[in-house]
mmCIF file of C-alpha atoms in Angstrom:
data_model
loop_
_atom_site.group_PDB
_atom_site.id
_atom_site.type_symbol
_atom_site.label_atom_id
_atom_site.label_comp_id
_atom_site.label_asym_id
_atom_site.label_seq_id
_atom_site.Cartn_x
_atom_site.Cartn_y
_atom_site.Cartn_z
ATOM 1 C CA UNK A 1 37.089 43.460 21.359
ATOM 2 C CA UNK A 2 36.539 46.580 23.740
ATOM 3 C CA UNK A 3 34.711 48.219 21.002
ATOM 4 C CA UNK A 4 32.663 45.938 20.532
ATOM 5 C CA UNK A 5 31.593 45.664 24.390
ATOM 6 C CA UNK A 6 31.268 49.501 24.110
ATOM 7 C CA UNK A 7 28.939 49.020 21.012
ATOM 8 C CA UNK A 8 26.833 46.080 23.099
ATOM 9 C CA UNK A 9 26.486 48.234 26.071
ATOM 10 C CA UNK A 10 25.022 50.963 23.955
ATOM 11 C CA UNK A 11 22.678 48.965 22.358
ATOM 12 C CA UNK A 12 21.611 47.491 25.386
ATOM 13 C CA UNK A 13 20.795 51.114 26.634
ATOM 14 C CA UNK A 14 18.984 51.562 23.491
ATOM 15 C CA UNK A 15 16.991 48.398 24.145
ATOM 16 C CA UNK A 16 15.973 49.563 27.905
ATOM 17 C CA UNK A 17 14.948 53.235 26.816
ATOM 18 C CA UNK A 18 12.994 51.770 24.194
ATOM 19 C CA UNK A 19 10.969 49.539 26.417
ATOM 20 C CA UNK A 20 10.304 52.299 28.743
ATOM 21 C CA UNK A 21 8.787 54.241 26.045
ATOM 22 C CA UNK A 22 6.675 51.365 24.914
ATOM 23 C CA UNK A 23 5.364 50.137 28.215
ATOM 24 C CA UNK A 24 5.032 53.716 30.239
ATOM 25 C CA UNK A 25 1.363 55.290 30.181
ATOM 26 C CA UNK A 26 3.339 58.539 29.834
ATOM 27 C CA UNK A 27 6.779 60.217 29.004
ATOM 28 C CA UNK A 28 7.373 63.573 29.200
ATOM 29 C CA UNK A 29 10.767 65.238 27.367
ATOM 30 C CA UNK A 30 12.134 68.358 29.068
ATOM 31 C CA UNK A 31 14.765 70.795 29.111
ATOM 32 C CA UNK A 32 16.622 71.147 32.527
ATOM 33 C CA UNK A 33 19.371 73.856 31.406
ATOM 34 C CA UNK A 34 20.060 76.159 34.354
ATOM 35 C CA UNK A 35 18.733 74.294 37.169
ATOM 36 C CA UNK A 36 20.743 73.989 40.366
ATOM 37 C CA UNK A 37 21.697 70.775 41.623
ATOM 38 C CA UNK A 38 19.429 71.172 44.794
ATOM 39 C CA UNK A 39 16.548 72.158 42.516
ATOM 40 C CA UNK A 40 17.081 68.876 40.440
ATOM 41 C CA UNK A 41 17.418 66.964 43.741
ATOM 42 C CA UNK A 42 14.112 68.245 44.438
ATOM 43 C CA UNK A 43 12.169 67.411 41.281
ATOM 44 C CA UNK A 44 13.665 63.970 41.275
ATOM 45 C CA UNK A 45 12.515 63.690 45.014
ATOM 46 C CA UNK A 46 8.918 64.665 43.791
ATOM 47 C CA UNK A 47 9.010 62.522 40.875
ATOM 48 C CA UNK A 48 10.156 59.332 42.822
ATOM 49 C CA UNK A 49 7.482 59.995 45.377
ATOM 50 C CA UNK A 50 4.783 59.357 42.539
ATOM 51 C CA UNK A 51 6.368 56.568 41.135
ATOM 52 C CA UNK A 52 7.865 58.446 37.933
ATOM 53 C CA UNK A 53 11.479 57.600 36.901
ATOM 54 C CA UNK A 54 13.295 60.693 35.726
ATOM 55 C CA UNK A 55 16.817 60.540 33.883
ATOM 56 C CA UNK A 56 18.976 62.396 31.710
ATOM 57 C CA UNK A 57 19.804 60.629 28.230
ATOM 58 C CA UNK A 58 21.714 61.558 25.060
ATOM 59 C CA UNK A 59 19.884 62.649 22.304
ATOM 60 C CA UNK A 60 21.082 60.209 19.607
ATOM 61 C CA UNK A 61 20.424 57.314 22.315
ATOM 62 C CA UNK A 62 16.690 58.803 22.484
ATOM 63 C CA UNK A 63 16.562 59.306 18.897
ATOM 64 C CA UNK A 64 17.510 55.452 18.169
ATOM 65 C CA UNK A 65 15.265 54.298 20.959
ATOM 66 C CA UNK A 66 12.245 56.219 19.363
ATOM 67 C CA UNK A 67 12.860 54.885 15.897
ATOM 68 C CA UNK A 68 12.951 51.006 17.645
ATOM 69 C CA UNK A 69 9.333 52.173 19.354
ATOM 70 C CA UNK A 70 8.142 53.769 16.134
ATOM 71 C CA UNK A 71 7.779 57.192 17.974
ATOM 72 C CA UNK A 72 9.823 59.075 15.518
ATOM 73 C CA UNK A 73 7.592 62.232 15.650
ATOM 74 C CA UNK A 74 9.354 62.801 19.068
ATOM 75 C CA UNK A 75 12.496 63.452 17.613
ATOM 76 C CA UNK A 76 11.825 66.928 16.797
ATOM 77 C CA UNK A 77 12.156 68.223 20.449
ATOM 78 C CA UNK A 78 15.269 65.868 21.022
ATOM 79 C CA UNK A 79 17.395 69.083 21.030
ATOM 80 C CA UNK A 80 19.662 70.171 23.554
ATOM 81 C CA UNK A 81 19.864 69.110 27.115
ATOM 82 C CA UNK A 82 17.493 66.657 27.442
ATOM 83 C CA UNK A 83 15.491 65.090 30.786
ATOM 84 C CA UNK A 84 12.944 62.458 30.372
ATOM 85 C CA UNK A 85 10.313 61.239 32.991
ATOM 86 C CA UNK A 86 8.735 58.002 32.313
ATOM 87 C CA UNK A 87 5.582 56.472 34.402
ATOM 88 C CA UNK A 88 4.145 53.115 33.882
ATOM 89 C CA UNK A 89 1.177 53.966 36.819
ATOM 90 C CA UNK A 90 -0.215 57.073 36.309
ATOM 91 C CA UNK A 91 -0.570 59.206 32.709
ATOM 92 C CA UNK A 92 -1.119 62.354 34.253
ATOM 93 C CA UNK A 93 1.369 62.528 37.102
ATOM 94 C CA UNK A 94 4.754 63.305 35.254
ATOM 95 C CA UNK A 95 3.195 65.992 33.311
ATOM 96 C CA UNK A 96 1.422 67.706 36.377
ATOM 97 C CA UNK A 97 4.821 67.481 38.521
ATOM 98 C CA UNK A 98 7.050 68.927 35.696
ATOM 99 C CA UNK A 99 4.430 71.414 34.972
ATOM 100 C CA UNK A 100 4.223 72.548 38.479
ATOM 101 C CA UNK A 101 7.664 72.651 38.867
ATOM 102 C CA UNK A 102 8.561 74.633 35.720
ATOM 103 C CA UNK A 103 5.913 77.334 36.891
ATOM 104 C CA UNK A 104 8.366 77.592 39.992
ATOM 105 C CA UNK A 105 11.231 77.567 38.196
ATOM 106 C CA UNK A 106 11.568 79.136 34.984
ATOM 107 C CA UNK A 107 14.653 77.248 33.749
ATOM 108 C CA UNK A 108 12.863 73.718 33.370
ATOM 109 C CA UNK A 109 11.003 73.779 29.820
ATOM 110 C CA UNK A 110 8.634 71.295 28.891
ATOM 111 C CA UNK A 111 9.301 70.115 25.004
ATOM 112 C CA UNK A 112 6.732 67.172 24.244
ATOM 113 C CA UNK A 113 6.038 63.766 25.353
ATOM 114 C CA UNK A 114 4.043 60.595 24.665
ATOM 115 C CA UNK A 115 0.915 59.827 26.546
ATOM 116 C CA UNK A 116 -0.757 56.463 25.797
ATOM 117 C CA UNK A 117 1.418 55.716 22.603
ATOM 118 C CA UNK A 118 0.565 59.030 21.230
ATOM 119 C CA UNK A 119 3.188 62.076 20.493
ATOM 120 C CA UNK A 120 1.636 65.489 21.981
ATOM 121 C CA UNK A 121 3.665 68.749 21.824
ATOM 122 C CA UNK A 122 4.636 71.189 24.956
ATOM 123 C CA UNK A 123 1.021 72.848 24.764
ATOM 124 C CA UNK A 124 -0.956 69.608 25.313
ATOM 125 C CA UNK A 125 1.497 68.452 27.989
ATOM 126 C CA UNK A 126 0.592 71.509 29.842
ATOM 127 C CA UNK A 127 -3.399 71.281 28.842
ATOM 128 C CA UNK A 128 -3.010 67.380 30.202
ATOM 129 C CA UNK A 129 -1.274 68.477 33.657
ATOM 130 C CA UNK A 130 -4.129 71.291 34.174
ATOM 131 C CA UNK A 131 -6.750 68.513 34.414
ATOM 132 C CA UNK A 132 -7.680 67.285 37.607
ATOM 133 C CA UNK A 133 -6.627 64.140 39.163
ATOM 134 C CA UNK A 134 -8.333 60.792 38.302
ATOM 135 C CA UNK A 135 -10.145 60.979 41.803
ATOM 136 C CA UNK A 136 -11.196 64.519 41.342
ATOM 137 C CA UNK A 137 -12.461 63.946 37.800
ATOM 138 C CA UNK A 138 -14.472 60.538 39.177
ATOM 139 C CA UNK A 139 -15.864 62.839 42.264
ATOM 140 C CA UNK A 140 -17.182 65.434 39.567
ATOM 141 C CA UNK A 141 -18.923 62.507 37.682
ATOM 142 C CA UNK A 142 -20.333 61.144 40.381
ATOM 143 C CA UNK A 143 -21.740 64.713 41.466
ATOM 144 C CA UNK A 144 -23.122 65.057 38.205
ATOM 145 C CA UNK A 145 -24.654 61.569 38.152
ATOM 146 C CA UNK A 146 -26.289 62.370 41.845
ATOM 147 C CA UNK A 147 -27.548 65.576 40.978
ATOM 148 C CA UNK A 148 -31.017 64.461 38.809
ATOM 149 C CA UNK A 149 -31.657 62.240 41.846
ATOM 150 C CA UNK A 150 -31.167 64.862 44.397
ATOM 151 C CA UNK A 151 -33.266 67.272 42.538
ATOM 152 C CA UNK A 152 -36.236 64.733 42.431
ATOM 153 C CA UNK A 153 -35.657 63.772 46.022
ATOM 154 C CA UNK A 154 -36.148 67.725 46.774
ATOM 155 C CA UNK A 155 -39.025 67.939 44.434
ATOM 156 C CA UNK A 156 -40.614 65.246 46.129
ATOM 157 C CA UNK A 157 -39.964 66.588 49.784
ATOM 158 C CA UNK A 158 -41.170 69.782 48.629
ATOM 159 C CA UNK A 159 -44.538 68.389 47.532
ATOM 160 C CA UNK A 160 -45.185 66.249 50.633
ATOM 161 C CA UNK A 161 -44.552 69.522 52.811
ATOM 162 C CA UNK A 162 -46.928 71.550 50.678
ATOM 163 C CA UNK A 163 -49.596 68.459 51.046
ATOM 164 C CA UNK A 164 -49.180 68.359 54.846
ATOM 165 C CA UNK A 165 -49.418 71.969 55.155
ATOM 166 C CA UNK A 166 -52.711 71.972 53.301
ATOM 167 C CA UNK A 167 -54.070 69.317 55.412
#
């Protein structure tokens, strides 16, 4: 009887993690071995402020969840102590925060992750983390779109000024 309850509790935990893997925009897997309690607390605080959920999970539980979510390519990075960050609102936030934290704390290592249903490795995660934010990208796009119109306006103004001077 107790064994059946334990098995059911583990299955429920797998179901919860499976749902998080399927519903999150991005998931980042990291090795946190060597971080102090205060460092982990600071990392959790930064992630919580960005709306990112951070958990330490057993690799066997994660492997079962990745199999259920059809993300078995992620199993290759599920070795050693594993922490996982889930974000349902921002695809870049977990990678950005964990990458920035890893730069300051050598003990944190990015292993890999899932972004919008696609499994990526640590190098791709770092490249994603280096991208500007969505707002930054939108402002760059707006600047690029405005440039031709601004140049045209300056050319028209220059022609008008030249006409005034010659008149």
